XYZ file of C-alpha atoms in Angstrom:
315
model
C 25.255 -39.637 133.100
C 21.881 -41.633 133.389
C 18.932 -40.717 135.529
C 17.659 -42.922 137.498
C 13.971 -42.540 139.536
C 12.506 -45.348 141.418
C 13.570 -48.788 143.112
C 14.462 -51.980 140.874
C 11.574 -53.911 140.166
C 8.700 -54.376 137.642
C 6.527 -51.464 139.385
C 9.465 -48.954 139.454
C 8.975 -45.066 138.571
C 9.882 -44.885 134.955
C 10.076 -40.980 135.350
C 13.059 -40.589 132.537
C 14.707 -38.119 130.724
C 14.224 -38.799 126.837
C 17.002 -37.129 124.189
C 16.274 -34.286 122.607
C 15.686 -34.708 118.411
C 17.896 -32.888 115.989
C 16.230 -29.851 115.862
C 16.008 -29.971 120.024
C 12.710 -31.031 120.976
C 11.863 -34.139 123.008
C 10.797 -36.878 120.490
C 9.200 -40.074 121.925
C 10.860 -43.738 121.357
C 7.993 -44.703 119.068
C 7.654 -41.904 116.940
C 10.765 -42.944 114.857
C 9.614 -46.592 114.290
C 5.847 -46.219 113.277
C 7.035 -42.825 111.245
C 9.319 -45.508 109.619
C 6.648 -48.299 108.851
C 4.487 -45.580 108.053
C 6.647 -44.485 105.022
C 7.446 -48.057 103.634
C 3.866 -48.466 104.091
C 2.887 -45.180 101.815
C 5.848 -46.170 99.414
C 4.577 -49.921 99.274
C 8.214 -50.988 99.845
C 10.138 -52.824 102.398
C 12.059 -51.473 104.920
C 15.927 -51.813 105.060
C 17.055 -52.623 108.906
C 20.818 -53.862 108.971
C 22.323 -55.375 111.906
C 25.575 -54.435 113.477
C 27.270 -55.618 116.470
C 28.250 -52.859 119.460
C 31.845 -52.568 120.009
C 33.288 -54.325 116.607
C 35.471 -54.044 115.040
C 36.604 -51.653 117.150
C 34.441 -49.728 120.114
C 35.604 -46.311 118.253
C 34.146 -47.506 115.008
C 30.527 -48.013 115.930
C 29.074 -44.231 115.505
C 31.007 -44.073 112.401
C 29.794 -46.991 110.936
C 25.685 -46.535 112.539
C 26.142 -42.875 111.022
C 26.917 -44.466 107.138
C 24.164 -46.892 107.445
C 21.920 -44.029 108.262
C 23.371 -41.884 105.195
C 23.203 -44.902 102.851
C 18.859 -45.368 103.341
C 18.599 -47.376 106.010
C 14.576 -47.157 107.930
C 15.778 -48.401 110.680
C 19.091 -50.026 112.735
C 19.670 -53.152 114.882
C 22.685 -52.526 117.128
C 23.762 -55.968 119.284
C 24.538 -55.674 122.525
C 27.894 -58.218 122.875
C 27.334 -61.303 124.635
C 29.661 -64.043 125.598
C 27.038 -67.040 124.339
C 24.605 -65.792 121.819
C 22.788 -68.898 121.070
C 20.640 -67.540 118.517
C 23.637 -66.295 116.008
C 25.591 -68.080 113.860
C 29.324 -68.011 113.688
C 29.797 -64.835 111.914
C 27.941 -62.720 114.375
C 29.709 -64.681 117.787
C 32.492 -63.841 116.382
C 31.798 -60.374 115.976
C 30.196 -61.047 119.904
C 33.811 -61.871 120.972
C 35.666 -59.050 118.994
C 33.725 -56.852 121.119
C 33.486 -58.202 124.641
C 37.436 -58.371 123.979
C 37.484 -54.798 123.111
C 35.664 -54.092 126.951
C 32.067 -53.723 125.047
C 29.349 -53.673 127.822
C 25.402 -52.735 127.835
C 26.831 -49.248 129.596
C 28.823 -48.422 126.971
C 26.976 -49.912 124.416
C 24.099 -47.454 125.871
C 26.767 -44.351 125.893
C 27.386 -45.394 122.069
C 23.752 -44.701 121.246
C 23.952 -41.442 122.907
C 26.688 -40.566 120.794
C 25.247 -41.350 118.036
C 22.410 -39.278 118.566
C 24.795 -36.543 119.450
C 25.675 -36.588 116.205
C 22.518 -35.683 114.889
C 21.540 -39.535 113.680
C 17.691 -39.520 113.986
C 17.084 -43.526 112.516
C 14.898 -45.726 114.600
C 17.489 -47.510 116.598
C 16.522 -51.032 118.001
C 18.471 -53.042 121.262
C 19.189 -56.526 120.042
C 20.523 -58.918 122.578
C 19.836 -62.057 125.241
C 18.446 -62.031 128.348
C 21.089 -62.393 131.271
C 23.471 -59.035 130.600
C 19.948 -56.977 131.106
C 19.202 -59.132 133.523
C 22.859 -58.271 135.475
C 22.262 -54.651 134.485
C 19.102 -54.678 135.909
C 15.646 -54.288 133.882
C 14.056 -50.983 135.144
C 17.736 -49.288 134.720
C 17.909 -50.709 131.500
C 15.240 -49.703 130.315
C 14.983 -46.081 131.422
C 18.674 -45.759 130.472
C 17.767 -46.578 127.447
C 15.126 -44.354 126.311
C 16.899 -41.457 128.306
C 19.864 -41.776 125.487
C 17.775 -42.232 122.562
C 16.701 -46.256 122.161
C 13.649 -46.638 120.468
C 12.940 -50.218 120.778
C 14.076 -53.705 121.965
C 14.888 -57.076 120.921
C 15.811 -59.724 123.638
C 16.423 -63.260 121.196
C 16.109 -65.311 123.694
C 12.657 -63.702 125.993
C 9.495 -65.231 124.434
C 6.090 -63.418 125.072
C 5.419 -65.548 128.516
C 8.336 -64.604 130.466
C 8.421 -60.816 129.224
C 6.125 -59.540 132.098
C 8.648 -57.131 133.254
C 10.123 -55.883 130.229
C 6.340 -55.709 129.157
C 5.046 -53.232 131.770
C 8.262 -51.423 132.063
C 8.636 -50.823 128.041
C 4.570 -50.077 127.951
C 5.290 -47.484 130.616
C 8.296 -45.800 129.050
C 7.100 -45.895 125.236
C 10.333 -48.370 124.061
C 9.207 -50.673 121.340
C 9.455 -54.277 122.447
C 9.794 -56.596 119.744
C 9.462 -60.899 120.099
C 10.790 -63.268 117.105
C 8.875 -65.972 115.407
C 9.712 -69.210 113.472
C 8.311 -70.713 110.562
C 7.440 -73.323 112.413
C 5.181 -71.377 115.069
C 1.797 -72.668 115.335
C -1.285 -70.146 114.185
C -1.706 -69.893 117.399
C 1.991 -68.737 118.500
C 2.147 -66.340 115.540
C -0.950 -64.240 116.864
C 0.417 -64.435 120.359
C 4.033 -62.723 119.542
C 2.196 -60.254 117.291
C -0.018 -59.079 119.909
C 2.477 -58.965 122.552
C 5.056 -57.339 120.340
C 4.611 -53.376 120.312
C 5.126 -52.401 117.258
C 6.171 -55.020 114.744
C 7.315 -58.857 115.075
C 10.064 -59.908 113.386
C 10.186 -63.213 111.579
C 12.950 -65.724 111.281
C 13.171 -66.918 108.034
C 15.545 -70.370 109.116
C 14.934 -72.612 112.398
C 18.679 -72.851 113.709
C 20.941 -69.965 114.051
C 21.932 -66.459 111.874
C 23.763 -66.122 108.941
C 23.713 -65.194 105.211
C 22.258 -68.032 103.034
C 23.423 -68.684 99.511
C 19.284 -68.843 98.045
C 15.937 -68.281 99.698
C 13.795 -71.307 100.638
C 10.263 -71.269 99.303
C 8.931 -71.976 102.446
C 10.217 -69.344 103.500
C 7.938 -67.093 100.924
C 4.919 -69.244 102.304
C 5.869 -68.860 105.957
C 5.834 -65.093 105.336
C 2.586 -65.327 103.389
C 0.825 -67.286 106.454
C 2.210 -64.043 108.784
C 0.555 -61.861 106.049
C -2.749 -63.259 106.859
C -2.411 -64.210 110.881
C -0.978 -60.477 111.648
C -2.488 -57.417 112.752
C 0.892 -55.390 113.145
C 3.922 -55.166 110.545
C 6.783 -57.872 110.690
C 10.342 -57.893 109.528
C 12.109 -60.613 108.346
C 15.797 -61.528 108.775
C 18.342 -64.464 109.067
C 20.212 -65.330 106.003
C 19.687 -62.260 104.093
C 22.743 -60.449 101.976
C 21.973 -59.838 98.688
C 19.809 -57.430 96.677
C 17.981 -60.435 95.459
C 17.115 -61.756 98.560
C 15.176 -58.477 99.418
C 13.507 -58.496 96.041
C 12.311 -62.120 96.593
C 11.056 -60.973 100.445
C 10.185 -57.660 100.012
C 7.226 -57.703 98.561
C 6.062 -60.030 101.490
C 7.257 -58.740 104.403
C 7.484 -55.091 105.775
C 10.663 -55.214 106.612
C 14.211 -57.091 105.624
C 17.401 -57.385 108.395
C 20.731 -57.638 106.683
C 23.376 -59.035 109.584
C 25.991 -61.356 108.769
C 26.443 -59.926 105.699
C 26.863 -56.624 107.286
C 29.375 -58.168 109.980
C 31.317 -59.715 106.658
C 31.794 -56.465 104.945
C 33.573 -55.015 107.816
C 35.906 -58.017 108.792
C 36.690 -57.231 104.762
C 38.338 -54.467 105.406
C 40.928 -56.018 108.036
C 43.343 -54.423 110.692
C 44.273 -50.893 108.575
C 44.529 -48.508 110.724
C 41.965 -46.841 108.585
C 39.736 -48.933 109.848
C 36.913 -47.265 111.244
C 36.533 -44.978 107.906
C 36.727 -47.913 105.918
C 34.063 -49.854 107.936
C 32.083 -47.124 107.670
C 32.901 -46.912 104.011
C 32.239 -51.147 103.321
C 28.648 -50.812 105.362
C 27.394 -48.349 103.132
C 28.661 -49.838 99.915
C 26.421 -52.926 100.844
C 23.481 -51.284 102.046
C 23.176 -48.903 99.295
C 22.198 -51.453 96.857
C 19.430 -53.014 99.066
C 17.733 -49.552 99.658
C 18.140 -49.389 95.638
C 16.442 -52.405 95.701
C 14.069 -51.286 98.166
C 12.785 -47.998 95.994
C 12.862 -50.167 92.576
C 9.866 -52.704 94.501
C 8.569 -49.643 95.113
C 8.069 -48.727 91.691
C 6.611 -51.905 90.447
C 4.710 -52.840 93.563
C 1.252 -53.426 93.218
C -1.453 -51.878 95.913
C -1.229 -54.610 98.983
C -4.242 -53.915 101.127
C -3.249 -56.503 103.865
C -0.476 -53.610 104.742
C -2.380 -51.218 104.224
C -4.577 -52.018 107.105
C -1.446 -52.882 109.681
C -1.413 -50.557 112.617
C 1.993 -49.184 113.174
């Protein structure tokens, strides 16, 4: 049951009530991501941040398969809130979209899912990834109270830039949830300060112009677009959009302070099909793919050479 406090509107009383930690104390939506940037940072490695998609393949299978990212390494999780036209995502990720609005997957349940998951004693960052209009229909000071009262840490909306965020702004300033904007490669220097000073904690980067998905090889201009964010940041950035493979977090790693896997993650599920063991075997596929990146993760981490440009981002 949510509480709410306060009438709709960017001024509302965010008065919430946050879920407890593990061990039972309160613990605040930004302690979990800057205690996660804080670690890649000491480790001089990348995060690992997989994507998954609310409510598919099944709306039973989502805590199972959130809890085995968690066990396999991951810093942090991306869970997508369902929506019926996510222009932003390629085909692999609508798909998983309409899997899950067809399976009755709304932003309330999607919000009951992360309290179960934190029920189960699952203390990883978890960031909201979705579009504007469902929050919109929800309503933003509900949403965002909701949110942190079940255990949210932070929020992605792909389709919100920096100049219409004003009420998402002061209502995730007020409440302590981490709101995060996206940038292209082909953002002026201008644009790139702008998105990471208005994002909270961290920006993330899109490595393509387009749409999602898992690319075959990694552009070098994507390397140079992250190398340009290196130098125009103040705050850590992520980077994501076409990354599956081991190598592709080697060859971004070491620039970026983070790495989203997301198709690829939405792949190895649809491997496993219509068993009826499918939410163990989900569960089971996730972590075989994400193990290897975390591996991949802690060997950059062994050969990574001091980087005093993240050393001196505030998380």
């Amino acid at each position: 049951m949510f509480v709410r406090s306060g009438r709709q509107g960017c001024r509302g009383n965010y008065r919430v009530s946050r879920c407890p930690s593990r061990g039972g104390s309160e613990v605040k939506t930004s302690d979990r991501i800057s205690s996660a940037f804080a670690a890649g940072r000491e480790a001089s490695r990348p995060l690992v941040v997989p994507f998954i998609t609310a409510g598919y393949p099944t709306t039973t299978a989502t805590v199972p398969i959130v809890t085995a990212l968690a066990a396999a390494g991951s810093d942090m999780i991306e869970i997508g809130m369902p929506f019926s036209d996510p222009l932003a995502d390629g085909p692999t990720i609508q798909h998983a979209s309409e899997v899950a609005l067809g399976n009755g997957m709304t932003v309330r349940k999607t919000l009951e899912t992360v309290r179960e998951i934190r029920a189960s004693g699952t203390d990883t960052a978890l960031i909201l990834m979705g579009y504007c209009n469902p929050v919109y229909a929800y309503g933003i000071d509900a949403f965002i109270k909701d949110a942190v009262q079940v255990g949210v840490d932070g929020l992605i909306i792909a389709d919100m830039p920096p100049e219409e965020a004003g009420e998402f702004l002061v209502g995730c300033s007020a409440t302590g949830l981490s709101l995060t904007f996206l940038v292209a490669p082909n953002a002026p220097d201008d644009r790139v300060r702008k998105v990471d000073g208005a994002s909270t904690h961290f920006s993330y980067c899109v490595t393509v112009t387009g749409v999602t998905g898992a690319r075959s090889a990694i552009e070098s201009r994507t390397v140079e677009f992250l190398q340009r964010m290196r130098k125009l940041s103040t705050k850590p950035f992520v980077v994501g959009f076409g990354i599956k493979k081991p190598e592709h977090l080697i060859t971004l790693g070491p620039h970026a302070d983070g790495v989203v896997v997301g198709s690829a993650i939405i792949d190895a599920i649809e491997s496993v099909g219509g068993a009826d063991a499918v939410v163990v075997d989900a569960a089971s596929a996730v972590s075989t793919l994400v193990a290897p990146l975390c591996a991949a993760a802690r060997q950059l981490a062994m050969t990574a050479q001091p980087d005093e440009s993240r050393d001196r981002r505030e998380t």
